[in-house]
Amino acid sequence: MRAGRPRQFDPPVALGRATELFWSRGYEGTSLQGLLATTGLSRSSLYQTFGDKHRLFSRCLEYYREKTAAAMWQRLEEAPSGRAFVELMLRRAVDERDAEGGPRGCLVLNTATEFGHRDPDVTHQVQLALSAFRAVFEEAVRRGQADGSIRSARDPHRLAAYIVAGMGGLRTLVKADEDRNHVQDALDVLLLALDRD
């Protein structure tokens, strides 16, 4: 019995390209034709491999969460201190202003803004991602408290939640093209939380 025709594409590569498109244009702004053109898939290949647009988007959110969290853990391992990691991540959010093509923000937070609570599956994916990001910051706070670079004795879980919320706010300000000095002021106040109880 002959096996089915081999796939003529690499699904992870196609998923990565679809993620980039959703990240740039949002869910509503991404058309099926745009997905086909970007991934190089035929309509039948896309549906057979990923399902419809909504299921593909869900897979993209999962892909983004895993890739982003893995990169964050790697940066934490390479950081000289817990505080250095937190500062790096917050400053990267601010520096997105100068990104080629303009700031895109975070796909997870962009999605939360676009969908709100109207889609339980998407809401679940957003919550999983935020939880994954908080976990990295929580470990960074623990390390910072242990190495003395973070003087606040606040509960690491609560401080991590504050950092994630603050980073989302910074990215929103940057996307809104807020005055650079105002964004820097917000960053400075966020960093004060690492030193005060």
XYZ file of C-alpha atoms in Angstrom:
197
model
C 0.000 0.000 0.000
C 1.432 3.375 -0.992
C 1.990 5.941 1.680
C 0.341 9.335 1.345
C 2.123 12.101 -0.480
C 4.912 13.582 1.629
C 4.395 17.098 2.887
C 6.051 19.711 0.721
C 6.506 22.154 3.610
C 7.852 22.369 7.136
C 4.907 22.873 9.556
C 6.976 24.646 12.270
C 8.290 27.114 9.685
C 4.775 27.747 8.391
C 3.549 28.203 11.961
C 6.296 30.719 12.669
C 5.441 32.711 9.556
C 1.737 32.699 10.404
C 2.576 33.892 13.929
C 4.571 36.807 12.547
C 1.659 37.816 10.323
C -0.903 37.670 13.137
C 1.523 39.603 15.339
C 1.881 42.364 12.755
C -1.756 42.639 11.663
C -3.870 41.186 14.450
C -6.459 38.463 14.048
C -9.103 40.491 12.226
C -6.529 42.176 10.023
C -5.103 38.849 8.837
C -6.894 37.348 5.865
C -6.855 33.752 4.719
C -5.200 34.876 1.494
C -2.534 36.651 3.492
C -1.876 33.502 5.495
C -1.596 31.404 2.344
C 0.797 33.890 0.753
C 2.939 34.207 3.868
C 3.173 30.511 4.701
C 3.359 29.303 1.098
C 0.657 26.741 1.849
C -2.248 25.793 -0.318
C -5.694 26.167 1.182
C -6.020 22.395 1.547
C -2.586 22.025 3.190
C -3.353 24.773 5.673
C -6.685 23.241 6.682
C -5.313 19.697 6.832
C -2.361 20.721 8.978
C -3.710 23.477 11.197
C -7.480 23.569 10.781
C -9.349 26.792 10.167
C -8.059 30.325 10.802
C -9.188 30.349 14.417
C -7.455 27.062 15.250
C -4.320 28.232 13.463
C -4.378 31.421 15.521
C -4.660 29.380 18.714
C -1.646 27.321 17.641
C 0.240 30.548 16.900
C -0.479 31.868 20.392
C 0.849 28.619 21.839
C 3.935 28.807 19.604
C 4.555 32.426 20.609
C 4.165 31.607 24.316
C 6.613 28.717 24.172
C 9.185 30.566 22.089
C 8.991 33.774 24.132
C 9.100 32.021 27.511
C 12.079 29.914 26.394
C 13.944 33.046 25.284
C 13.150 34.731 28.605
C 14.450 31.768 30.606
C 17.624 31.806 28.509
C 18.153 35.519 29.146
C 17.572 34.984 32.854
C 20.243 32.275 32.919
C 22.667 34.627 31.177
C 21.866 37.693 33.309
C 24.421 38.678 35.971
C 21.642 39.205 38.532
C 17.905 38.950 38.980
C 17.551 42.717 38.816
C 19.645 42.929 35.647
C 17.214 40.568 33.934
C 14.160 42.580 34.992
C 15.765 45.828 33.857
C 16.786 44.259 30.547
C 13.264 43.085 29.791
C 11.672 46.400 30.716
C 14.189 48.379 28.698
C 13.668 46.085 25.714
C 9.969 46.948 25.879
C 10.826 50.656 25.770
C 13.387 50.196 22.987
C 10.724 48.676 20.721
C 9.995 52.274 19.717
C 13.025 52.105 17.443
C 12.225 48.692 15.950
C 12.219 48.399 12.176
C 8.640 48.748 10.983
C 7.596 50.315 14.273
C 6.711 48.733 17.621
C 4.479 45.664 17.470
C 4.106 45.199 21.198
C 3.432 41.721 22.547
C 1.247 39.330 20.568
C -0.366 38.090 23.781
C -1.274 41.546 25.063
C -2.331 42.696 21.599
C -4.639 39.694 21.454
C -6.087 40.414 24.885
C -6.914 43.933 23.734
C -8.397 42.767 20.420
C -10.524 39.934 21.812
C -11.327 40.943 25.369
C -13.384 38.130 26.927
C -15.420 37.214 23.868
C -13.537 34.041 22.965
C -12.914 31.515 25.786
C -10.218 29.619 23.873
C -8.246 32.755 23.093
C -8.696 34.026 26.659
C -7.309 30.720 27.925
C -4.277 30.996 25.653
C -3.651 34.556 26.844
C -3.876 33.467 30.476
C -1.454 30.595 29.894
C 1.035 32.961 28.299
C 0.798 35.577 31.038
C 1.264 32.846 33.631
C 4.373 31.600 31.810
C 5.852 35.106 31.665
C 5.066 35.761 35.342
C 6.847 32.530 36.271
C 10.085 33.790 34.716
C 9.858 37.129 36.478
C 8.993 35.430 39.759
C 12.196 33.393 39.530
C 14.121 36.542 38.599
C 12.793 38.295 41.705
C 13.733 35.317 43.881
C 17.246 35.365 42.466
C 17.468 39.122 42.844
C 16.394 38.945 46.463
C 18.947 36.198 47.075
C 21.809 37.984 45.315
C 20.952 41.362 46.882
C 20.225 43.158 43.612
C 16.518 43.434 44.516
C 16.086 44.975 47.957
C 12.312 44.688 48.134
C 11.099 41.878 50.383
C 7.729 41.728 48.652
C 6.339 38.319 47.762
C 8.022 37.360 44.449
C 4.733 36.210 42.919
C 3.056 39.552 43.593
C 6.061 41.547 42.434
C 6.235 39.474 39.235
C 2.571 40.227 38.546
C 3.320 43.942 38.941
C 6.283 43.729 36.572
C 4.272 41.955 33.861
C 1.483 44.530 34.174
C 4.039 47.333 34.034
C 5.754 45.922 30.980
C 2.393 45.713 29.234
C 1.785 49.347 30.086
C 5.182 50.374 28.737
C 4.539 48.565 25.474
C 1.158 50.259 25.153
C 2.724 53.689 25.683
C 5.397 52.935 23.097
C 2.825 51.744 20.542
C 0.846 54.937 21.181
C 4.010 56.944 20.388
C 3.927 58.550 23.816
C 6.647 61.081 24.568
C 9.917 59.262 25.270
C 10.425 61.151 28.533
C 7.025 60.063 29.828
C 7.798 56.457 28.987
C 11.149 56.739 30.751
C 9.411 58.219 33.804
C 7.059 55.230 33.897
C 10.012 52.850 33.622
C 11.858 54.590 36.448
C 8.852 54.273 38.756
C 8.443 50.607 37.847
C 12.051 49.942 38.815
C 11.507 51.615 42.202
C 9.281 48.675 43.108
C 12.390 46.483 43.157
C 13.795 48.509 46.067
C 10.754 49.394 48.164
C 8.317 47.348 50.232
